XYZ file of C-alpha atoms in Angstrom:
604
model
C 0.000 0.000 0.000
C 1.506 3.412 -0.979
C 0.020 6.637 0.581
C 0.363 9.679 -1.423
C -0.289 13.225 0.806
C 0.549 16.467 -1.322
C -0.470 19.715 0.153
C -0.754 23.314 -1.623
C -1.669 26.479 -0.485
C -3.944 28.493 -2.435
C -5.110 32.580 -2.709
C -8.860 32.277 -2.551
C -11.387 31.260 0.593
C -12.626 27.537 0.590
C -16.445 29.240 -0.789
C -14.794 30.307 -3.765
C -12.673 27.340 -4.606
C -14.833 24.802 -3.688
C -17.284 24.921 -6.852
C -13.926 24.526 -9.253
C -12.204 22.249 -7.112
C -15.066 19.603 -7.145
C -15.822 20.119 -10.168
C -14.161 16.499 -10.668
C -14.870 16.100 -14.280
C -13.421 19.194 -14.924
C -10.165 19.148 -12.512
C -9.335 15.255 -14.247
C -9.414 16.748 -17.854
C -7.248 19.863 -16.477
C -4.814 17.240 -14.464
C -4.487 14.967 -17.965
C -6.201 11.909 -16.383
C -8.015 10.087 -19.383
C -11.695 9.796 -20.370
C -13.564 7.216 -18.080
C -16.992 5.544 -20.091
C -19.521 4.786 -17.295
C -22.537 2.674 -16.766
C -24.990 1.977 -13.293
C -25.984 -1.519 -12.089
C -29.253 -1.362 -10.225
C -29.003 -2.446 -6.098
C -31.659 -4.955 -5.126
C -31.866 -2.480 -2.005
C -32.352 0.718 -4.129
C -29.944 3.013 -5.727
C -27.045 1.751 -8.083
C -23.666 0.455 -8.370
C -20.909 2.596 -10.577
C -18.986 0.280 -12.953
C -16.638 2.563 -14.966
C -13.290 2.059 -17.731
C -10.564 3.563 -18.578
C -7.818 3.285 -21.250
C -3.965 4.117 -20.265
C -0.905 3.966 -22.511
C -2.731 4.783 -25.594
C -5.638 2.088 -24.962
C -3.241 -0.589 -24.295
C -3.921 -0.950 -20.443
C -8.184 -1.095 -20.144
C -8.698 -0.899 -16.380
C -12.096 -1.827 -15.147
C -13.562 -0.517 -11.375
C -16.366 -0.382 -9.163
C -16.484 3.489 -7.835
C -18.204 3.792 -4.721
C -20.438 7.135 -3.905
C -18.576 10.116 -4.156
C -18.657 11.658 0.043
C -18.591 15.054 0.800
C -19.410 18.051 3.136
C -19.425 21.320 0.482
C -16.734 23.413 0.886
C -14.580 21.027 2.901
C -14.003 17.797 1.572
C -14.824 14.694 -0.438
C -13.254 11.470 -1.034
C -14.183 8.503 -3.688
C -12.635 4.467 -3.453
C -12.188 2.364 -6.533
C -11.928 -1.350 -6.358
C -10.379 -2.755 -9.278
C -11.282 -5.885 -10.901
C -7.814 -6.822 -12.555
C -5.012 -4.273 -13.841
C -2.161 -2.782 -11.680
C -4.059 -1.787 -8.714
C -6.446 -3.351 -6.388
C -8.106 0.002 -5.013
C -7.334 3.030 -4.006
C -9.127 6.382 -1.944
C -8.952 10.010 -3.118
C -9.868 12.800 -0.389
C -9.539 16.510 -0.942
C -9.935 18.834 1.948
C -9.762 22.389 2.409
C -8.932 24.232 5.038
C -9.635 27.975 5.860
C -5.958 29.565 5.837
C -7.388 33.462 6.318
C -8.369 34.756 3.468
C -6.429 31.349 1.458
C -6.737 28.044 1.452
C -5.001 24.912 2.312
C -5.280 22.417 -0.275
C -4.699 18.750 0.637
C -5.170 16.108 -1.368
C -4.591 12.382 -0.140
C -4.510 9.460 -2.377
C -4.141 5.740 -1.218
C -3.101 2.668 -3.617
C -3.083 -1.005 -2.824
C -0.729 -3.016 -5.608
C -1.878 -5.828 -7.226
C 1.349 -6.005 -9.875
C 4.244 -5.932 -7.263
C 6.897 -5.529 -9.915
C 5.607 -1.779 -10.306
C 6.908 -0.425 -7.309
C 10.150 1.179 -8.867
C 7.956 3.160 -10.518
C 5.822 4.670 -8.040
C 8.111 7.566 -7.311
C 7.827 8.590 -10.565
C 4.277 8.262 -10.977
C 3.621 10.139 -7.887
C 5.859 13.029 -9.155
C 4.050 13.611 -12.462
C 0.965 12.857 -10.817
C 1.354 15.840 -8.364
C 2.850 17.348 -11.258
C -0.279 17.501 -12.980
C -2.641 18.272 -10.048
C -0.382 21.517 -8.662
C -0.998 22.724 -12.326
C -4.542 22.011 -12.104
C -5.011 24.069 -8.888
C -3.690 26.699 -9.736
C -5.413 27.176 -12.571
C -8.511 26.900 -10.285
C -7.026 29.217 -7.913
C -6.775 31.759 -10.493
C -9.987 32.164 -12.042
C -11.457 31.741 -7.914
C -9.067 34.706 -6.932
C -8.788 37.065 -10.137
C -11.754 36.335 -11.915
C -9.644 34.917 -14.933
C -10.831 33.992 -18.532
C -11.784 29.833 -18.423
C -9.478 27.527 -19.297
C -9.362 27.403 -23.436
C -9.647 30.929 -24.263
C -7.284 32.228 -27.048
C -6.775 32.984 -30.292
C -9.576 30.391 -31.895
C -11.847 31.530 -28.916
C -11.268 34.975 -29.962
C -11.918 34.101 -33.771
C -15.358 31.644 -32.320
C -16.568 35.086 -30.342
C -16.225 37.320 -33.363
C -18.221 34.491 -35.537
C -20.659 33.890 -32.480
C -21.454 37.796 -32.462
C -21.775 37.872 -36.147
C -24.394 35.145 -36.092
C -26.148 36.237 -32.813
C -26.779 39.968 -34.802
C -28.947 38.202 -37.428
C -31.222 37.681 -35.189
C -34.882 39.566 -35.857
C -35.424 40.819 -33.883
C -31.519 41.356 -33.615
C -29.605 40.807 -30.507
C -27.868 43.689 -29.267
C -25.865 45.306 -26.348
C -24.146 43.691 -23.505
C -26.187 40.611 -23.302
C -25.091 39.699 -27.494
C -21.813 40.480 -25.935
C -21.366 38.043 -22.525
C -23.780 35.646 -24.566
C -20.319 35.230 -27.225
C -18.048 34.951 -24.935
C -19.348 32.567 -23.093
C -20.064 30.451 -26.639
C -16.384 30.985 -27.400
C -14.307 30.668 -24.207
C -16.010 29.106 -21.958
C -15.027 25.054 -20.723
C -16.632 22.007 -22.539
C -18.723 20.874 -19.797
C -19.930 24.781 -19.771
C -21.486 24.947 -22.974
C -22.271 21.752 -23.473
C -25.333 22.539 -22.036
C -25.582 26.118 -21.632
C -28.397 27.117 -18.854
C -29.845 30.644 -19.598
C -30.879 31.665 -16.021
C -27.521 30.029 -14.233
C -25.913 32.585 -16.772
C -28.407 35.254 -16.084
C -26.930 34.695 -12.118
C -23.373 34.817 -13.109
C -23.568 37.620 -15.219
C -26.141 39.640 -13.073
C -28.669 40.400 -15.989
C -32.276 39.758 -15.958
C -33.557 36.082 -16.819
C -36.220 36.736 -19.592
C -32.959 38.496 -21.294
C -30.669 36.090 -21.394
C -33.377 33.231 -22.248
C -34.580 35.579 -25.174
C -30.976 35.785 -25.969
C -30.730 32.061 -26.454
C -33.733 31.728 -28.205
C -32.177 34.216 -30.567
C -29.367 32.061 -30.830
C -31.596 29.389 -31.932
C -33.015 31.819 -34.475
C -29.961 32.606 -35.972
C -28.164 29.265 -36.431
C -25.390 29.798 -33.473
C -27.281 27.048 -30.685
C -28.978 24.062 -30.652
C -31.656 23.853 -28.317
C -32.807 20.336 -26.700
C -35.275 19.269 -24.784
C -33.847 17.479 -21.353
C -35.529 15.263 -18.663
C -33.989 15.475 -15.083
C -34.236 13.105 -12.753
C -35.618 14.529 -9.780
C -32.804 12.915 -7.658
C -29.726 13.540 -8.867
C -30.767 15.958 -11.842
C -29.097 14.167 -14.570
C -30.468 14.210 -17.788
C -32.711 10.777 -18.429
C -34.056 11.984 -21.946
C -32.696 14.569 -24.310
C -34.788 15.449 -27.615
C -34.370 18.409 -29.721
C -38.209 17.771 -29.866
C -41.520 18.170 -27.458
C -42.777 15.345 -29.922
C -40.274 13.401 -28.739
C -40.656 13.493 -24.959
C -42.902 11.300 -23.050
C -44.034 11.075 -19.641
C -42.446 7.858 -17.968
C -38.724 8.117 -17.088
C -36.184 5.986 -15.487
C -33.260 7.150 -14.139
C -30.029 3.767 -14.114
C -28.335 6.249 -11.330
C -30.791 6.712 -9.220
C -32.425 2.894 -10.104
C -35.834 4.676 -9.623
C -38.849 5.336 -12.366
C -40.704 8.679 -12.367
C -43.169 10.776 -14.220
C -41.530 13.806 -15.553
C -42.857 17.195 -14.898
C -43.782 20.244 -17.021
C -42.421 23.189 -14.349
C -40.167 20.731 -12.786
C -37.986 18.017 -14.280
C -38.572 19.060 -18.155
C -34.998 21.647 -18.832
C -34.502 23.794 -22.051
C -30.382 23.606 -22.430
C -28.039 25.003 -25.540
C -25.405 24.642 -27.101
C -23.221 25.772 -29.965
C -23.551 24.478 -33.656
C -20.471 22.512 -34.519
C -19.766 24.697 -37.353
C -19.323 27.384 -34.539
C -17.648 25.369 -31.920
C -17.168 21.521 -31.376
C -17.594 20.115 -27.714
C -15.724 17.471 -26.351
C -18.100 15.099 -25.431
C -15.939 13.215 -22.805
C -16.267 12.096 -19.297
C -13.825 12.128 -16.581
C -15.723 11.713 -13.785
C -19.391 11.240 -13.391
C -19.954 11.054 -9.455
C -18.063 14.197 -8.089
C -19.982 17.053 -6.162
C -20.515 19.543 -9.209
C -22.326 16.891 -11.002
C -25.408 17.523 -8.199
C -24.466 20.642 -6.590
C -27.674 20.986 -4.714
C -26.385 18.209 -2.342
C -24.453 19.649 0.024
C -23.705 16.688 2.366
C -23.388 12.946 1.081
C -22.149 10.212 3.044
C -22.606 5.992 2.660
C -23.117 4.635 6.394
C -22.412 0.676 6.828
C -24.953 -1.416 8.542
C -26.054 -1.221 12.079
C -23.865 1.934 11.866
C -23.626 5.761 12.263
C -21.853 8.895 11.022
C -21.575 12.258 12.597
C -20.590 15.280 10.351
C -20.712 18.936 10.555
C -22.096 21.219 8.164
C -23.275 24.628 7.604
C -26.627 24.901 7.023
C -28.059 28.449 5.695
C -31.853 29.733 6.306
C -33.984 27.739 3.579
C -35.738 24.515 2.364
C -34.155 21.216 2.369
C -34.525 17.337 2.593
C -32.469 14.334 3.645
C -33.237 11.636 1.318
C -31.653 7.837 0.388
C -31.699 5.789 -2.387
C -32.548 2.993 0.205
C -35.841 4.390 1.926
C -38.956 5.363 -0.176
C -39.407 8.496 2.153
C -37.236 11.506 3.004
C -37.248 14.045 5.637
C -38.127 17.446 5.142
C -36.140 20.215 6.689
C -36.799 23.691 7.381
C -33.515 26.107 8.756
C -35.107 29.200 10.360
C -32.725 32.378 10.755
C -30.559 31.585 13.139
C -31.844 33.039 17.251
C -28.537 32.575 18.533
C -24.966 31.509 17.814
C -24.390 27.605 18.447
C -24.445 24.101 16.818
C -27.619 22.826 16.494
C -27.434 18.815 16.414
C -29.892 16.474 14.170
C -29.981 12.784 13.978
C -31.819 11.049 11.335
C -32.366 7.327 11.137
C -33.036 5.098 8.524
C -34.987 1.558 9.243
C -36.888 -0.902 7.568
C -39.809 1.430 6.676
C -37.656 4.435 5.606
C -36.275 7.404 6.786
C -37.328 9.479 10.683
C -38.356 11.773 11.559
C -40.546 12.977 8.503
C -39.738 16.645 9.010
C -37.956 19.177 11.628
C -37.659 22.769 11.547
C -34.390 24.219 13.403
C -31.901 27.245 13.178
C -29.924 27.287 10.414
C -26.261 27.840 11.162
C -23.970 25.236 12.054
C -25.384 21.960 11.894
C -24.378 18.522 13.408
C -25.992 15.630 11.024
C -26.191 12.478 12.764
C -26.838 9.295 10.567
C -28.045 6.478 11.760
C -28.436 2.957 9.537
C -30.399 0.493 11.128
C -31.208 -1.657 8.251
C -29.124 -4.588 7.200
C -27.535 -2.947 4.547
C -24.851 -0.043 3.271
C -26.637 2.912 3.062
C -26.354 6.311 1.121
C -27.051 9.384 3.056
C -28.067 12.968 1.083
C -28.695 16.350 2.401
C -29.774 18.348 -0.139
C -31.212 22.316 -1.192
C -35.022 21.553 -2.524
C -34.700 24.994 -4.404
C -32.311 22.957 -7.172
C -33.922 23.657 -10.029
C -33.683 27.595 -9.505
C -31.440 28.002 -12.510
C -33.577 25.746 -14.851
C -35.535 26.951 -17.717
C -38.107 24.913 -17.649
C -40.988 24.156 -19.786
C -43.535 26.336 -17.977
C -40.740 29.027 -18.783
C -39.700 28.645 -22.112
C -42.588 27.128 -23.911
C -45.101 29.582 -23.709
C -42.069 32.455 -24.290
C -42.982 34.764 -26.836
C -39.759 34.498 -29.692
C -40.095 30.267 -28.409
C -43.508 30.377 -29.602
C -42.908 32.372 -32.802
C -39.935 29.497 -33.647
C -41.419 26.555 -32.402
C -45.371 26.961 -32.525
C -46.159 23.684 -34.078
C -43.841 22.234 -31.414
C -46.155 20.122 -29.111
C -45.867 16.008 -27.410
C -47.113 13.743 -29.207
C -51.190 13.246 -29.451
C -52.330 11.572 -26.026
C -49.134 12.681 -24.056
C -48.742 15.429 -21.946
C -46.849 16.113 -18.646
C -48.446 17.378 -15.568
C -47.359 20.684 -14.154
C -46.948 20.602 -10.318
C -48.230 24.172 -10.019
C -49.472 26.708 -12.454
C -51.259 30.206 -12.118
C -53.379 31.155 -14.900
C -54.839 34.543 -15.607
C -58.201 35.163 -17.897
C -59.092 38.412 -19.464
C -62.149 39.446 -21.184
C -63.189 42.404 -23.127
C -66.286 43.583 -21.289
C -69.122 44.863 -23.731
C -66.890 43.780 -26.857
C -70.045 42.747 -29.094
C -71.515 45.782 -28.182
C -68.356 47.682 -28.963
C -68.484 46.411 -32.400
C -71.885 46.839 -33.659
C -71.504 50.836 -31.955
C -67.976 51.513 -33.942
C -67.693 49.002 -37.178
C -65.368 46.335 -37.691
C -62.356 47.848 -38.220
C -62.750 50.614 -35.687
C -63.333 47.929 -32.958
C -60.694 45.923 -34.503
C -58.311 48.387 -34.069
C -58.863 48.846 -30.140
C -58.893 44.918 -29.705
C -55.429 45.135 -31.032
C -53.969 47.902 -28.694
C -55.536 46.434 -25.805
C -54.174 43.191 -26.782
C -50.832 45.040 -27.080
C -50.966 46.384 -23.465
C -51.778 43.150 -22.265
C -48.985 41.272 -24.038
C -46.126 43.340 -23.006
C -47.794 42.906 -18.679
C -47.818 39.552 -19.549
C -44.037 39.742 -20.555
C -42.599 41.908 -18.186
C -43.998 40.067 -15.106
C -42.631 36.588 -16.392
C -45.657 35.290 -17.472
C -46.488 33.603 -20.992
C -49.092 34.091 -23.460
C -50.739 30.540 -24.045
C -53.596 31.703 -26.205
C -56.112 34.254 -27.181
C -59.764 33.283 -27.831
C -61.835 35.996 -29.545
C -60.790 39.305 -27.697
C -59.974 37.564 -24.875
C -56.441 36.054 -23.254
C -54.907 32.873 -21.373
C -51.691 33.408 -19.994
C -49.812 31.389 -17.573
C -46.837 32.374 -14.969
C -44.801 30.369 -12.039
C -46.115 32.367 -9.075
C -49.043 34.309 -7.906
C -47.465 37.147 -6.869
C -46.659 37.545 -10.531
C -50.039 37.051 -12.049
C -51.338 39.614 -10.024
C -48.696 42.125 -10.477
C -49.409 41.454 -14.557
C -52.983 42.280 -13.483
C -52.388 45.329 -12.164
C -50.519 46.692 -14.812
C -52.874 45.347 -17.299
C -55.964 47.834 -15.597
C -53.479 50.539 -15.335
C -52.327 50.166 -18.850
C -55.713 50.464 -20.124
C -56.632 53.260 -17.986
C -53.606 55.069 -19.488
C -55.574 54.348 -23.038
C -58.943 55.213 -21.706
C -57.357 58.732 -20.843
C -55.523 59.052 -24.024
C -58.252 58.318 -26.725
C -61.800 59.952 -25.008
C -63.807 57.563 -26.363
C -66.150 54.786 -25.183
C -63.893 53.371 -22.377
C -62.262 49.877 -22.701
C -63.361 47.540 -19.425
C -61.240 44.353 -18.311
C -62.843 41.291 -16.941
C -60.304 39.191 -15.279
C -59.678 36.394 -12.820
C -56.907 34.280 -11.880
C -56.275 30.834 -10.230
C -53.292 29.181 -9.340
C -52.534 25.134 -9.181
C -52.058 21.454 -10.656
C -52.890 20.765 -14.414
C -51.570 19.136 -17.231
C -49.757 20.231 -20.278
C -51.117 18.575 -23.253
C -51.623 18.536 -27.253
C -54.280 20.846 -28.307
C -54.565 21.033 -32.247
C -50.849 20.628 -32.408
C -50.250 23.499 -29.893
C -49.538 23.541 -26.082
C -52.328 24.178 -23.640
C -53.120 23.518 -20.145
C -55.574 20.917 -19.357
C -58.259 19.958 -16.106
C -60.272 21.138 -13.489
C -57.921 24.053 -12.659
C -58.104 25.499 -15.777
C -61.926 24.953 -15.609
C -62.031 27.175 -12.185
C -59.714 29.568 -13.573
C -62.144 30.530 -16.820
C -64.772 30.673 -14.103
C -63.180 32.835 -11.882
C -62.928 35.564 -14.789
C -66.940 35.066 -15.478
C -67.285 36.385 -11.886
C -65.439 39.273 -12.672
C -67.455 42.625 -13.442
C -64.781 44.581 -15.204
C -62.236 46.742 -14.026
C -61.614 44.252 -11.421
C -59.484 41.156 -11.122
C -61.040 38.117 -9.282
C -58.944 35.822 -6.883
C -59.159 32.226 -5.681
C -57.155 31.285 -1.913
C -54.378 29.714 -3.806
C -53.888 33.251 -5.297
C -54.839 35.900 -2.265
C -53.180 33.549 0.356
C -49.896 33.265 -1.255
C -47.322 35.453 1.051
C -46.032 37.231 -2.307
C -49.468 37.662 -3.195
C -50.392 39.335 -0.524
C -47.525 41.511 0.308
C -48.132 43.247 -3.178
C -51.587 43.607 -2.353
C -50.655 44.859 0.753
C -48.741 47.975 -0.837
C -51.045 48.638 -3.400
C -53.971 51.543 -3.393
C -57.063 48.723 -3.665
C -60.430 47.372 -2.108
C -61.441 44.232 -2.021
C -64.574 42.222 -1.649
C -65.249 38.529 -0.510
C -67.227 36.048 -2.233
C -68.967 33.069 -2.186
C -70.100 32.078 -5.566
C -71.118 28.937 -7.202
C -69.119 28.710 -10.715
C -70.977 27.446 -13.860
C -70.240 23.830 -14.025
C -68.392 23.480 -11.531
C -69.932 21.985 -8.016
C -69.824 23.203 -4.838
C -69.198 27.248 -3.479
C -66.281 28.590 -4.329
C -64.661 31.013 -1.577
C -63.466 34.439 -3.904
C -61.645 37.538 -3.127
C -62.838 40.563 -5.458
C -59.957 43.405 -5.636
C -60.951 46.755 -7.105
C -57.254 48.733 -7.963
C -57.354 52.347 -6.989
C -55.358 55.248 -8.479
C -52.211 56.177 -5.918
């Protein structure tokens, strides 16, 4: 056995280095460690065994290994073992730590071999050398871009050339691209790493660079327009987020998904598991489409704590846990546990112990400080078990289909894009807002067709650019009247608002017979289905949401409790000149009373 300790000290904090550092697939390609093909073996007990190869010495030496879960605490350490089934070595650990060092870091990376091929040992020294060889260049690459903000690795001259073609392309857009976003949009095309733009993520750019996210999805989209991205279509697994179907295609996607990783099935969601990526044309850029390492911590960076706990045994960690939503999970328990960290009341370590048994995972849910956290793991099962603390905001950065499908410049490129005929993926939550021209027949037979034509169009126009500007999407117009859907309540009803104010700028402007709004809005589950080879929303909710805008009178906007009880909601409503009204209505064909809020805006 031959133990390998190298240590380096590097100029940025553990938070900053920690997202390059493990970044494994990336840091192998930068250290010159070859391409590794994996595949998953499902566990009887749930979850999956890794079985990877690699070729050495030009594909001469194939080594074959069983890689055990990647463990880690984020921003401190993680370690991997690989058991070989033949080949040089038997197995051997990696662990990387860091260690605060003021405002640097101390880097120390351990590796452990066991021989099988005795003969070899001459050569270790020299292996070890060029292996740390390798690695002290990798890290400071790292270092660099964590400390001084530098250009990725594989900028130069061709990235230069790529940028100037990228901008070129991105300018033919119509409408065209311009300013600073057609700018960062190239660069990133041109410069940035393989496993970057492999599968560019407009809103995880849109946080980098610090622009808005309807900009930099539109700027994508433009992309697409022009001929400078590919966009496809990806399923995530709602575990470990990899991608379990990719289609450049809604036709192509269906419902059921399985995930060899994870070893479980699921039903893919509209708003949730269903991703718009990009990435550049080859004729712009090729992408190496190489692994080096499939299991490391950047692969699912919402975990922040993953550790395998033998049977009858436990593990005790500490981690820091920041106000929010999370959940401890395992592959091996059909439950998790729900966690909420409440701003911290006081300094101290709070201490948590979860257990896992034959009927899954306790306690069910817990609400503490946030702050620093002591995890206790417990496995009382029979079994090896995996252990996963984990953000449940994940897919914060993902553009999903409730984002990008109804998108205006999405629609106008990919309108006949729709699932196949008798699929359709549910949508977890939705809030849908109907309008309706109030008095429009009347409006028509008083001014002549193209007179009343002409005022349906500018009030669709100020309706259209509310929807827009709130994050909301148009799914359809019907007559004089409009469907559009958005993520949150809070932003429904802030596209409401400006909808009555916009037309009460209009009212003022022409003098004529006044234009009156009829609208309601409901939020909740539905389904996203094929409707005459277009996308629409499907089910009761959608049912109760045309209702609700019946009830209106005009002028007003009409609310179910999913909408007026939301906290965002409310806290707009809160700070905004209005009256409101309850109501108990029966809707037409609907049963039951439904419970309403009426709000009447006010000028302020």
């Amino acid at each position: 056995m031959r133990t390998w300790a190298w240590e380096w000290t590097l100029p940025a904090p553990p938070g900053r280095l920690w997202p390059l550092v493990s970044d494994t697939d990336r840091l192998n390609r930068l250290a010159g460690l070859p391409p590794v093909k994996f595949r998953f073996e499902p566990l009887p007990a749930g979850g999956s065994r890794t079985v990877a190869e690699a070729r050495l010495l030009g594909g001469l030496l194939r080594l074959r290994y069983r890689e055990a879960p990647f463990e880690w605490v984020a921003n401190r350490r993680y370690a991997v073992r690989r058991v070989f089934g033949r080949g040089p070595l038997r197995w051997y650990t990696a662990t990387v730590e860091l260690h605060p060092a003021g405002a640097e870091t101390r880097l120390v990376q351990t590796i452990v071999l066991c021989l099988r091929w005795k003969f070899i040992r001459p050569l270790i020294p020299l292996a070890e050398s060029r292996m740390r060889a390798r690695f002290a260049r990798a890290y400071a690459r790292l270092a660099e871009e964590a400390g001084a903000g530098a250009a990725p690795a594989g900028a130069g001259p061709r990235a230069s050339t790529a940028e100037e073609k990228a901008l070129r392309l991105l300018g033919r857009a119509r409408p065209p691209l311009e300013g600073e976003v057609r700018r960062l949009l190239a660069r990133h095309i041109a410069a940035a790493p393989d496993h970057e733009v492999r599968a560019i993520r407009p809103f995880a750019l849109a946080r980098r660079f610090g622009r808005p996210r309807p900009e930099m999805l539109e700027a994508c989209l433009a992309g697409v327009e022009a001929g400078a991205l590919d966009l496809t279509w990806a399923v995530l697994c709602p575990h470990c987020r990899g991608a379990q179907q990719r289609a450049a295609s809604l036709a192509e996607i269906t419902s059921e998904s399985y995930c060899p990783a994870c070893n479980v099935h699921f039903e893919a969601q509209f708003d949730l598991s269903l991703e718009a990526t990009f990435s550049p044309v080859p004729s712009l850029r090729r992408v190496e489409a190489e692994t080096y390492c499939a299991g490391g911590p950047q692969n699912t960076p919402h975990i922040l704590h993953q550790v395998v706990v033998p049977a009858g045994q436990s593990r005790e960690e500490e981690a820091e846990l920041p106000p929010g939503a999370y959940r401890v999970r395992s592959p091996q328990s059909p439950a998790y546990v729900s966690l909420r960290a409440l701003p911290p009341a006081a300094p101290g370590e709070q201490r948590l112990e979860i257990a896992l048994g034959p009927e899954g995972l306790t306690p069910p849910q817990s609400d503490l400080p946030g702050g620093r956290l002591r995890l206790v793991c417990r496995n009382r099962t029979a079994g090896e078990a995996l252990f996963l603390l984990e953000r449940t905001a994940w897919a914060d950065d993902a553009a999903t289909g409730l984002d990008v499908a109804f998108f205006d410049r999405y629609r106008r490129l990919f309108g006949a894009d729709a699932f196949r005929p008798g699929e359709g993926l549910a949508v977890q939550n939705v809030v849908l807002l109907f309008t309706d021209l109030k008095g429009s027949t009347a409006m028509y037979e008083a001014a002549g067709d193209a007179a009343a034509y002409g005022r349906v169009r500018d009030h669709f126009g100020i309706l259209l650019a509310a929807i827009r500007e709130n994050g909301g999407g148009l799914v359809k117009t019907i007559g004089d009247a409009v469907m559009a859907s958005f993520k949150a309540p809070e932003e429904a009803v802030r596209a409401a608002l400006a909808m009555h104010a916009g037309i009460a700028r209009w009212n003022a402007e022409r003098g004529r017979e006044p234009l009156v709004l009829k609208m309601g809005i409901h939020a909740g589950h539905a389904l996203v289905v094929n409707s005459n080879d277009r996308l629409d929303f499907f089910g009761r909710m959608v049912n109760i949401s045309a209702r609700t805008q019946e009830a209106s009178q005009g002028g007003d906007i009409v609310l179910t409790p999913p909408v007026f009880e939301d906290p965002g909601a409310a806290a707009l409503l809160a700070g905004t000149p209005h009256r409101e009204e309850p109501l108990s209505l029966s809707l037409r064909g609907l049963e039951g009373s439904f419970q309403l809020r009426r709000i009447w805006p006010l000028a302020g």
